[in-house]
mmCIF file of C-alpha atoms and ligand atoms in Angstrom:
data_model
loop_
_atom_site.group_PDB
_atom_site.id
_atom_site.type_symbol
_atom_site.label_atom_id
_atom_site.label_comp_id
_atom_site.label_asym_id
_atom_site.label_seq_id
_atom_site.Cartn_x
_atom_site.Cartn_y
_atom_site.Cartn_z
ATOM 1 C CA MET A 1 -0.238 0.037 0.009
ATOM 2 C CA LYS A 2 1.179 3.728 -0.754
ATOM 3 C CA ARG A 3 0.548 6.319 1.593
ATOM 4 C CA THR A 4 0.675 10.015 1.346
ATOM 5 C CA SER A 5 -0.119 13.431 2.881
ATOM 6 C CA HIS A 6 0.705 15.191 -0.086
ATOM 7 C CA ILE A 7 -2.160 16.282 -2.613
ATOM 8 C CA SER A 8 0.412 16.521 -5.163
ATOM 9 C CA GLU A 9 2.103 12.898 -4.591
ATOM 10 C CA LEU A 10 -1.348 11.567 -4.611
ATOM 11 C CA ARG A 11 -2.243 13.274 -7.972
ATOM 12 C CA GLU A 12 1.078 11.840 -9.576
ATOM 13 C CA ILE A 13 0.111 8.276 -8.420
ATOM 14 C CA ILE A 14 -3.340 8.499 -9.791
ATOM 15 C CA ALA A 15 -2.346 9.877 -13.144
ATOM 16 C CA ILE A 16 -0.079 6.799 -13.436
ATOM 17 C CA GLU A 17 -2.692 4.578 -12.663
ATOM 18 C CA LYS A 18 -5.297 6.298 -14.888
ATOM 19 C CA SER A 19 -2.756 6.289 -17.687
ATOM 20 C CA ARG A 20 -2.506 2.626 -17.783
ATOM 21 C CA GLY A 21 -6.415 2.222 -17.674
ATOM 22 C CA ARG A 22 -7.116 1.852 -14.145
ATOM 23 C CA ARG A 23 -10.256 3.039 -12.731
ATOM 24 C CA ILE A 24 -10.284 4.862 -9.306
ATOM 25 C CA ALA A 25 -12.264 4.052 -6.207
ATOM 26 C CA LEU A 26 -12.487 6.937 -3.666
ATOM 27 C CA ILE A 27 -13.641 5.858 -0.046
ATOM 28 C CA PRO A 28 -13.487 9.109 2.167
ATOM 29 C CA THR A 29 -13.208 8.732 5.754
ATOM 30 C CA MET A 30 -12.482 10.401 9.069
ATOM 31 C CA GLY A 31 -10.313 7.650 10.191
ATOM 32 C CA TYR A 32 -10.752 5.676 13.601
ATOM 33 C CA LEU A 33 -11.985 2.871 11.348
ATOM 34 C CA HIS A 34 -13.859 -0.162 12.255
ATOM 35 C CA ARG A 35 -15.579 -3.058 10.539
ATOM 36 C CA GLY A 36 -18.467 -0.452 8.970
ATOM 37 C CA HIS A 37 -15.442 1.244 7.026
ATOM 38 C CA LEU A 38 -14.029 -1.952 6.072
ATOM 39 C CA ALA A 39 -17.383 -3.035 4.312
ATOM 40 C CA LEU A 40 -16.956 0.132 2.073
ATOM 41 C CA VAL A 41 -13.228 -1.663 1.151
ATOM 42 C CA GLU A 42 -14.821 -5.018 0.691
ATOM 43 C CA GLN A 43 -17.646 -3.306 -1.890
ATOM 44 C CA ALA A 44 -14.757 -1.269 -3.391
ATOM 45 C CA LYS A 45 -12.575 -4.263 -4.409
ATOM 46 C CA GLN A 46 -15.546 -6.003 -6.018
ATOM 47 C CA ARG A 47 -15.577 -3.089 -8.637
ATOM 48 C CA GLY A 48 -11.679 -3.999 -9.440
ATOM 49 C CA ALA A 49 -10.639 -0.441 -9.137
ATOM 50 C CA LEU A 50 -7.805 1.158 -7.704
ATOM 51 C CA ILE A 51 -8.939 1.943 -3.927
ATOM 52 C CA VAL A 52 -7.822 5.299 -2.628
ATOM 53 C CA LEU A 53 -8.928 5.497 1.332
ATOM 54 C CA SER A 54 -8.751 9.151 2.799
ATOM 55 C CA ILE A 55 -8.487 9.568 6.332
ATOM 56 C CA PHE A 56 -8.967 13.115 7.182
ATOM 57 C CA VAL A 57 -11.023 14.680 10.316
ATOM 58 C CA ASN A 58 -12.516 17.752 8.519
ATOM 59 C CA PRO A 59 -12.950 20.755 10.973
ATOM 60 C CA LEU A 60 -15.161 22.214 8.353
ATOM 61 C CA GLN A 61 -17.980 19.926 9.233
ATOM 62 C CA PHE A 62 -17.518 20.440 13.164
ATOM 63 C CA GLY A 63 -19.548 23.284 14.750
ATOM 64 C CA PRO A 64 -18.127 25.263 17.322
ATOM 65 C CA ASN A 65 -19.106 23.141 20.469
ATOM 66 C CA GLU A 66 -18.818 19.842 18.910
ATOM 67 C CA ASP A 67 -16.326 17.329 19.208
ATOM 68 C CA TYR A 68 -13.601 18.292 16.628
ATOM 69 C CA THR A 69 -10.704 18.203 18.981
ATOM 70 C CA SER A 70 -11.669 14.999 20.986
ATOM 71 C CA TYR A 71 -12.665 12.883 17.728
ATOM 72 C CA PRO A 72 -10.714 9.739 17.848
ATOM 73 C CA ARG A 73 -7.773 9.459 15.900
ATOM 74 C CA ASP A 74 -5.349 6.713 15.693
ATOM 75 C CA LEU A 75 -3.764 6.840 12.110
ATOM 76 C CA GLU A 76 -0.612 3.912 12.709
ATOM 77 C CA LYS A 77 -3.613 1.436 13.798
ATOM 78 C CA ASP A 78 -5.999 2.805 10.714
ATOM 79 C CA ALA A 79 -3.141 2.424 8.237
ATOM 80 C CA HIS A 80 -2.272 -1.323 9.386
ATOM 81 C CA LEU A 81 -6.031 -2.166 8.821
ATOM 82 C CA VAL A 82 -6.398 -0.926 5.485
ATOM 83 C CA GLU A 83 -3.201 -1.992 4.190
ATOM 84 C CA THR A 84 -4.414 -5.869 5.436
ATOM 85 C CA ALA A 85 -7.815 -4.822 4.028
ATOM 86 C CA GLY A 86 -6.498 -4.471 0.592
ATOM 87 C CA VAL A 87 -6.598 -0.554 0.076
ATOM 88 C CA ASP A 88 -3.851 0.353 -2.860
ATOM 89 C CA VAL A 89 -3.406 4.023 -1.519
ATOM 90 C CA LEU A 90 -4.064 5.853 1.928
ATOM 91 C CA PHE A 91 -4.240 9.440 1.509
ATOM 92 C CA HIS A 92 -3.778 11.284 4.893
ATOM 93 C CA PRO A 93 -3.380 14.857 4.458
ATOM 94 C CA THR A 94 -3.185 17.436 7.346
ATOM 95 C CA SER A 95 -5.738 20.521 7.644
ATOM 96 C CA GLU A 96 -2.947 22.681 6.358
ATOM 97 C CA GLU A 97 -2.750 20.742 3.486
ATOM 98 C CA MET A 98 -6.214 20.444 2.465
ATOM 99 C CA TYR A 99 -7.146 24.190 3.731
ATOM 100 C CA PRO A 100 -3.960 26.159 3.223
ATOM 101 C CA LEU A 101 -5.849 29.291 3.294
ATOM 102 C CA PRO A 102 -9.161 30.111 5.148
ATOM 103 C CA MET A 103 -11.981 28.749 3.037
ATOM 104 C CA VAL A 104 -14.186 31.319 1.188
ATOM 105 C CA THR A 105 -15.383 28.781 -1.278
ATOM 106 C CA TYR A 106 -17.980 26.685 -0.193
ATOM 107 C CA VAL A 107 -20.322 23.882 -1.806
ATOM 108 C CA GLU A 108 -24.095 24.057 -0.294
ATOM 109 C CA VAL A 109 -26.789 21.147 -1.423
ATOM 110 C CA GLY A 110 -30.179 23.030 -0.510
ATOM 111 C CA GLN A 111 -33.163 21.481 0.933
ATOM 112 C CA LEU A 112 -31.562 18.016 1.631
ATOM 113 C CA ASP A 113 -29.248 19.851 4.232
ATOM 114 C CA ALA A 114 -32.042 21.655 6.044
ATOM 115 C CA VAL A 115 -33.761 18.762 7.680
ATOM 116 C CA LEU A 116 -32.579 15.776 10.025
ATOM 117 C CA CYS A 117 -28.984 16.322 10.957
ATOM 118 C CA GLY A 118 -28.893 19.580 8.903
ATOM 119 C CA ALA A 119 -31.417 21.227 11.087
ATOM 120 C CA ASN A 120 -29.452 19.935 14.100
ATOM 121 C CA ARG A 121 -25.876 20.765 13.473
ATOM 122 C CA PRO A 122 -25.995 23.921 10.899
ATOM 123 C CA GLY A 123 -23.228 24.075 8.630
ATOM 124 C CA HIS A 124 -22.251 20.487 8.883
ATOM 125 C CA PHE A 125 -23.352 19.405 5.575
ATOM 126 C CA ARG A 126 -22.008 22.425 3.737
ATOM 127 C CA GLY A 127 -18.688 21.444 5.528
ATOM 128 C CA VAL A 128 -19.030 17.674 4.395
ATOM 129 C CA ALA A 129 -20.218 18.813 1.044
ATOM 130 C CA THR A 130 -17.269 20.960 0.368
ATOM 131 C CA VAL A 131 -14.468 18.636 1.717
ATOM 132 C CA VAL A 132 -15.784 15.770 -0.524
ATOM 133 C CA SER A 133 -15.778 17.773 -3.523
ATOM 134 C CA LYS A 134 -12.311 18.949 -2.722
ATOM 135 C CA LEU A 135 -11.456 15.135 -2.340
ATOM 136 C CA PHE A 136 -13.384 14.555 -5.538
ATOM 137 C CA HIS A 137 -11.219 17.296 -7.372
ATOM 138 C CA ILE A 138 -8.058 15.635 -6.047
ATOM 139 C CA VAL A 139 -8.570 12.177 -6.731
ATOM 140 C CA GLN A 140 -11.076 12.360 -9.653
ATOM 141 C CA PRO A 141 -12.616 8.969 -8.543
ATOM 142 C CA ASP A 142 -14.698 6.962 -11.087
ATOM 143 C CA LEU A 143 -16.570 5.377 -7.775
ATOM 144 C CA ALA A 144 -16.939 6.735 -4.623
ATOM 145 C CA PHE A 145 -18.433 4.509 -1.610
ATOM 146 C CA PHE A 146 -20.505 5.809 1.361
ATOM 147 C CA GLY A 147 -22.345 4.290 4.286
ATOM 148 C CA GLN A 148 -25.749 4.296 5.122
ATOM 149 C CA LYS A 149 -25.522 4.960 8.497
ATOM 150 C CA ASP A 150 -25.261 8.431 7.033
ATOM 151 C CA TYR A 151 -28.264 8.065 4.758
ATOM 152 C CA GLN A 152 -28.512 12.024 4.789
ATOM 153 C CA GLN A 153 -24.995 12.379 3.814
ATOM 154 C CA TYR A 154 -25.131 9.750 0.911
ATOM 155 C CA LEU A 155 -28.437 11.536 -0.521
ATOM 156 C CA ILE A 156 -26.593 14.997 -0.378
ATOM 157 C CA ILE A 157 -23.237 13.634 -2.206
ATOM 158 C CA ARG A 158 -25.490 11.999 -4.846
ATOM 159 C CA ARG A 159 -27.427 15.023 -5.418
ATOM 160 C CA MET A 160 -24.181 16.968 -5.488
ATOM 161 C CA VAL A 161 -22.524 14.771 -8.010
ATOM 162 C CA GLY A 162 -25.911 14.964 -10.215
ATOM 163 C CA ASP A 163 -26.270 18.531 -10.088
ATOM 164 C CA LEU A 164 -22.609 19.437 -10.672
ATOM 165 C CA ASN A 165 -22.693 16.804 -13.247
ATOM 166 C CA LEU A 166 -19.565 14.811 -11.701
ATOM 167 C CA PRO A 167 -18.890 11.753 -13.811
ATOM 168 C CA ILE A 168 -18.694 9.677 -10.555
ATOM 169 C CA GLU A 169 -20.752 6.722 -9.560
ATOM 170 C CA VAL A 170 -21.709 7.192 -5.765
ATOM 171 C CA CYS A 171 -22.162 3.762 -4.074
ATOM 172 C CA PRO A 172 -24.195 3.391 -1.082
ATOM 173 C CA VAL A 173 -23.046 0.252 1.439
ATOM 174 C CA PRO A 174 -25.792 -0.866 4.235
ATOM 175 C CA ILE A 175 -25.086 -0.245 7.836
ATOM 176 C CA VAL A 176 -23.079 -2.345 9.567
ATOM 177 C CA ARG A 177 -24.371 -3.442 12.992
ATOM 178 C CA ASP A 178 -22.503 -5.287 16.234
ATOM 179 C CA PHE A 179 -23.875 -8.602 17.337
ATOM 180 C CA ASP A 180 -26.385 -6.977 19.180
ATOM 181 C CA GLY A 181 -27.600 -4.520 16.868
ATOM 182 C CA LEU A 182 -25.695 -1.083 17.683
ATOM 183 C CA ALA A 183 -24.730 0.333 14.314
ATOM 184 C CA LEU A 184 -21.012 0.608 14.201
ATOM 185 C CA SER A 185 -19.598 4.282 14.817
ATOM 186 C CA SER A 186 -16.263 5.781 15.203
ATOM 187 C CA ARG A 187 -18.038 7.498 18.287
ATOM 188 C CA ASN A 188 -19.389 4.412 20.112
ATOM 189 C CA VAL A 189 -15.967 4.400 21.894
ATOM 190 C CA PHE A 190 -16.925 7.401 23.639
ATOM 191 C CA LEU A 191 -20.107 5.274 25.480
ATOM 192 C CA THR A 192 -19.590 4.098 28.962
ATOM 193 C CA SER A 193 -20.444 0.290 29.145
ATOM 194 C CA GLU A 194 -24.091 1.360 30.503
ATOM 195 C CA GLN A 195 -24.546 4.008 27.635
ATOM 196 C CA ARG A 196 -23.581 1.407 25.054
ATOM 197 C CA GLN A 197 -26.042 -1.154 26.583
ATOM 198 C CA GLU A 198 -28.713 1.848 26.507
ATOM 199 C CA ALA A 199 -27.763 2.397 22.756
ATOM 200 C CA LEU A 200 -29.319 -0.752 21.840
ATOM 201 C CA ILE A 201 -32.640 0.996 22.023
ATOM 202 C CA LEU A 202 -31.846 2.654 18.857
ATOM 203 C CA SER A 203 -31.788 -0.202 16.442
ATOM 204 C CA GLN A 204 -34.662 -2.000 18.659
ATOM 205 C CA SER A 205 -36.928 1.086 18.486
ATOM 206 C CA LEU A 206 -36.243 1.267 14.823
ATOM 207 C CA ASN A 207 -37.213 -2.739 14.442
ATOM 208 C CA GLU A 208 -40.355 -2.085 15.973
ATOM 209 C CA ALA A 209 -41.480 0.848 14.081
ATOM 210 C CA GLU A 210 -40.653 -1.764 11.371
ATOM 211 C CA LYS A 211 -42.928 -4.171 13.076
ATOM 212 C CA LEU A 212 -45.719 -1.739 13.486
ATOM 213 C CA LEU A 213 -45.551 -0.800 9.690
ATOM 214 C CA ARG A 214 -45.825 -4.467 8.599
ATOM 215 C CA ALA A 215 -48.703 -5.006 10.749
ATOM 216 C CA GLY A 216 -50.340 -2.231 8.857
ATOM 217 C CA GLU A 217 -49.726 1.154 10.551
ATOM 218 C CA ARG A 218 -49.224 4.050 7.781
ATOM 219 C CA SER A 219 -49.217 6.958 10.225
ATOM 220 C CA ALA A 220 -45.252 8.635 10.231
ATOM 221 C CA ARG A 221 -46.614 10.497 13.178
ATOM 222 C CA VAL A 222 -47.301 7.387 15.145
ATOM 223 C CA LEU A 223 -44.167 5.452 13.960
ATOM 224 C CA GLU A 224 -42.244 8.717 15.706
ATOM 225 C CA THR A 225 -44.467 8.654 18.501
ATOM 226 C CA ARG A 226 -43.879 5.005 19.151
ATOM 227 C CA ILE A 227 -40.062 5.067 18.679
ATOM 228 C CA LYS A 228 -39.865 8.558 21.277
ATOM 229 C CA GLU A 229 -41.835 7.046 23.981
ATOM 230 C CA LYS A 230 -39.894 3.900 23.866
ATOM 231 C CA ILE A 231 -36.302 5.523 23.964
ATOM 232 C CA THR A 232 -37.777 8.083 26.581
ATOM 233 C CA ASN A 233 -39.301 5.445 28.818
ATOM 234 C CA GLU A 234 -36.277 2.824 28.194
ATOM 235 C CA SER A 235 -33.428 4.470 28.386
ATOM 236 C CA GLN A 236 -31.526 7.921 29.232
ATOM 237 C CA GLY A 237 -31.027 8.743 25.866
ATOM 238 C CA VAL A 238 -31.796 12.959 25.032
ATOM 239 C CA ILE A 239 -33.477 12.837 21.652
ATOM 240 C CA ASP A 240 -32.169 15.169 19.035
ATOM 241 C CA TYR A 241 -34.868 14.097 16.411
ATOM 242 C CA VAL A 242 -37.245 11.196 15.160
ATOM 243 C CA GLU A 243 -38.346 11.525 12.061
ATOM 244 C CA VAL A 244 -40.026 9.622 9.322
ATOM 245 C CA ARG A 245 -39.494 11.131 5.714
ATOM 246 C CA GLU A 246 -39.677 10.196 2.069
ATOM 247 C CA ALA A 247 -36.420 7.597 1.428
ATOM 248 C CA GLN A 248 -35.499 9.044 -1.979
ATOM 249 C CA ASN A 249 -35.785 12.929 -0.784
ATOM 250 C CA LEU A 250 -36.141 13.610 2.559
ATOM 251 C CA SER A 251 -39.347 15.318 1.908
ATOM 252 C CA GLU A 252 -42.263 15.218 4.754
ATOM 253 C CA VAL A 253 -44.328 12.299 4.980
ATOM 254 C CA THR A 254 -48.060 12.264 6.687
ATOM 255 C CA ARG A 255 -49.079 8.596 5.343
ATOM 256 C CA ILE A 256 -46.684 6.063 4.602
ATOM 257 C CA GLU A 257 -46.897 4.762 0.720
ATOM 258 C CA ASN A 258 -43.619 5.076 -0.815
ATOM 259 C CA PRO A 259 -40.105 3.771 1.079
ATOM 260 C CA VAL A 260 -39.464 5.938 4.133
ATOM 261 C CA LEU A 261 -36.257 6.549 5.917
ATOM 262 C CA VAL A 262 -36.860 6.395 9.785
ATOM 263 C CA ALA A 263 -34.131 8.280 11.140
ATOM 264 C CA LEU A 264 -32.837 9.442 14.848
ATOM 265 C CA ALA A 265 -30.365 11.303 16.451
ATOM 266 C CA VAL A 266 -29.842 10.532 20.519
ATOM 267 C CA ARG A 267 -27.547 11.609 22.870
ATOM 268 C CA PHE A 268 -26.048 9.386 25.650
ATOM 269 C CA GLY A 269 -24.216 11.766 27.940
ATOM 270 C CA SER A 270 -22.153 14.072 25.225
ATOM 271 C CA THR A 271 -22.031 11.202 22.467
ATOM 272 C CA ARG A 272 -24.476 11.963 19.666
ATOM 273 C CA LEU A 273 -25.688 8.709 17.843
ATOM 274 C CA ILE A 274 -27.352 8.320 14.884
ATOM 275 C CA ASP A 275 -29.137 5.275 13.543
ATOM 276 C CA ASN A 276 -31.654 4.791 10.758
ATOM 277 C CA LYS A 277 -33.837 2.015 8.568
ATOM 278 C CA VAL A 278 -35.102 2.223 5.326
ATOM 279 C CA MET A 279 -38.675 0.837 5.152
ATOM 280 C CA GLU A 280 -40.640 -0.164 2.693
ATOM 281 C CA VAL A 281 -44.824 -0.673 2.950
ATOM 282 C CA ASN A 282 -44.492 -3.966 0.724
ATOM 283 C CA PRO A 283 -41.016 -5.364 1.407
ATOM 284 C CA LEU A 284 -40.052 -8.435 -1.092
ATOM 285 C CA VAL A 285 -39.076 -10.301 1.798
HETATM 286 O O1 PAF B 301 -18.485 10.229 6.746
HETATM 287 C C1 PAF B 301 -17.692 10.986 7.008
HETATM 288 O O2 PAF B 301 -16.666 10.104 7.521
HETATM 289 C C2 PAF B 301 -17.140 12.079 6.557
HETATM 290 O O3 PAF B 301 -18.426 13.147 6.732
HETATM 291 C C3 PAF B 301 -16.568 12.317 5.045
HETATM 292 C C4 PAF B 301 -17.754 12.165 4.295
HETATM 293 C C5 PAF B 301 -15.313 11.466 4.987
HETATM 294 C C6 PAF B 301 -16.282 13.518 5.070
HETATM 295 O O4 PAF B 301 -15.701 14.428 5.894
#
């Protein structure tokens, strides 16, 4: 595996590979990697492209009172993990390399960024869309892989790619869960063992909502209320949001007729966790 923290060196590596006719797959991450990230690598490997994985904790997507400085980091452990997993190039720039000057140019994906996490974390998706757009310009990938735990982020990047005519296939990868249902996240490391146990309520309440839907419930508000009640009654989690929205475009839903995204964000102590499930009225299985 090659590794570099320099944009110019990465561009040289990619230019050589492209001149050999190789397709390029990009996996953007913020590091502290887990099996969820490795699932992205596995999907990328199946496409036969050169795999570039980036690790960059992007200051632009953290609010002033958020966990940018305490966000977990372990570059050497990550490097070992991705080398073993079959990544070809690891790109781990510094903030100075990515942002040599204070940014005055941003990418904003309207509407989609105004709801769910966007409403709770002002400026977050502007930071995400901007850094992903920079990475797309640096790497010029043919394919880019994003986990569906950040479903809204995936939709925003997909829309950005469409709106800006970027020749990139955006590939979603399903959520990877721990044995007991907790969605894998780099932030899980901050949970105490009690909080980790309580956090199981997220996947459990999503499963319960899906059962209700399958039993014939079609009211988005009823599903939201049931999830909120379960979280509030059975844990000490503090709810940021629990919302049912159209899975295609995050628009509001009253009566569920099309596939919906049931998404939630809940705080356990100072750790904010997100989870979601896409649910269909008439699933094939
Ligand atoms: O999902 C993440 O880890 C980040 O938001 C991303 C896409 C790497 C951009 O910083």
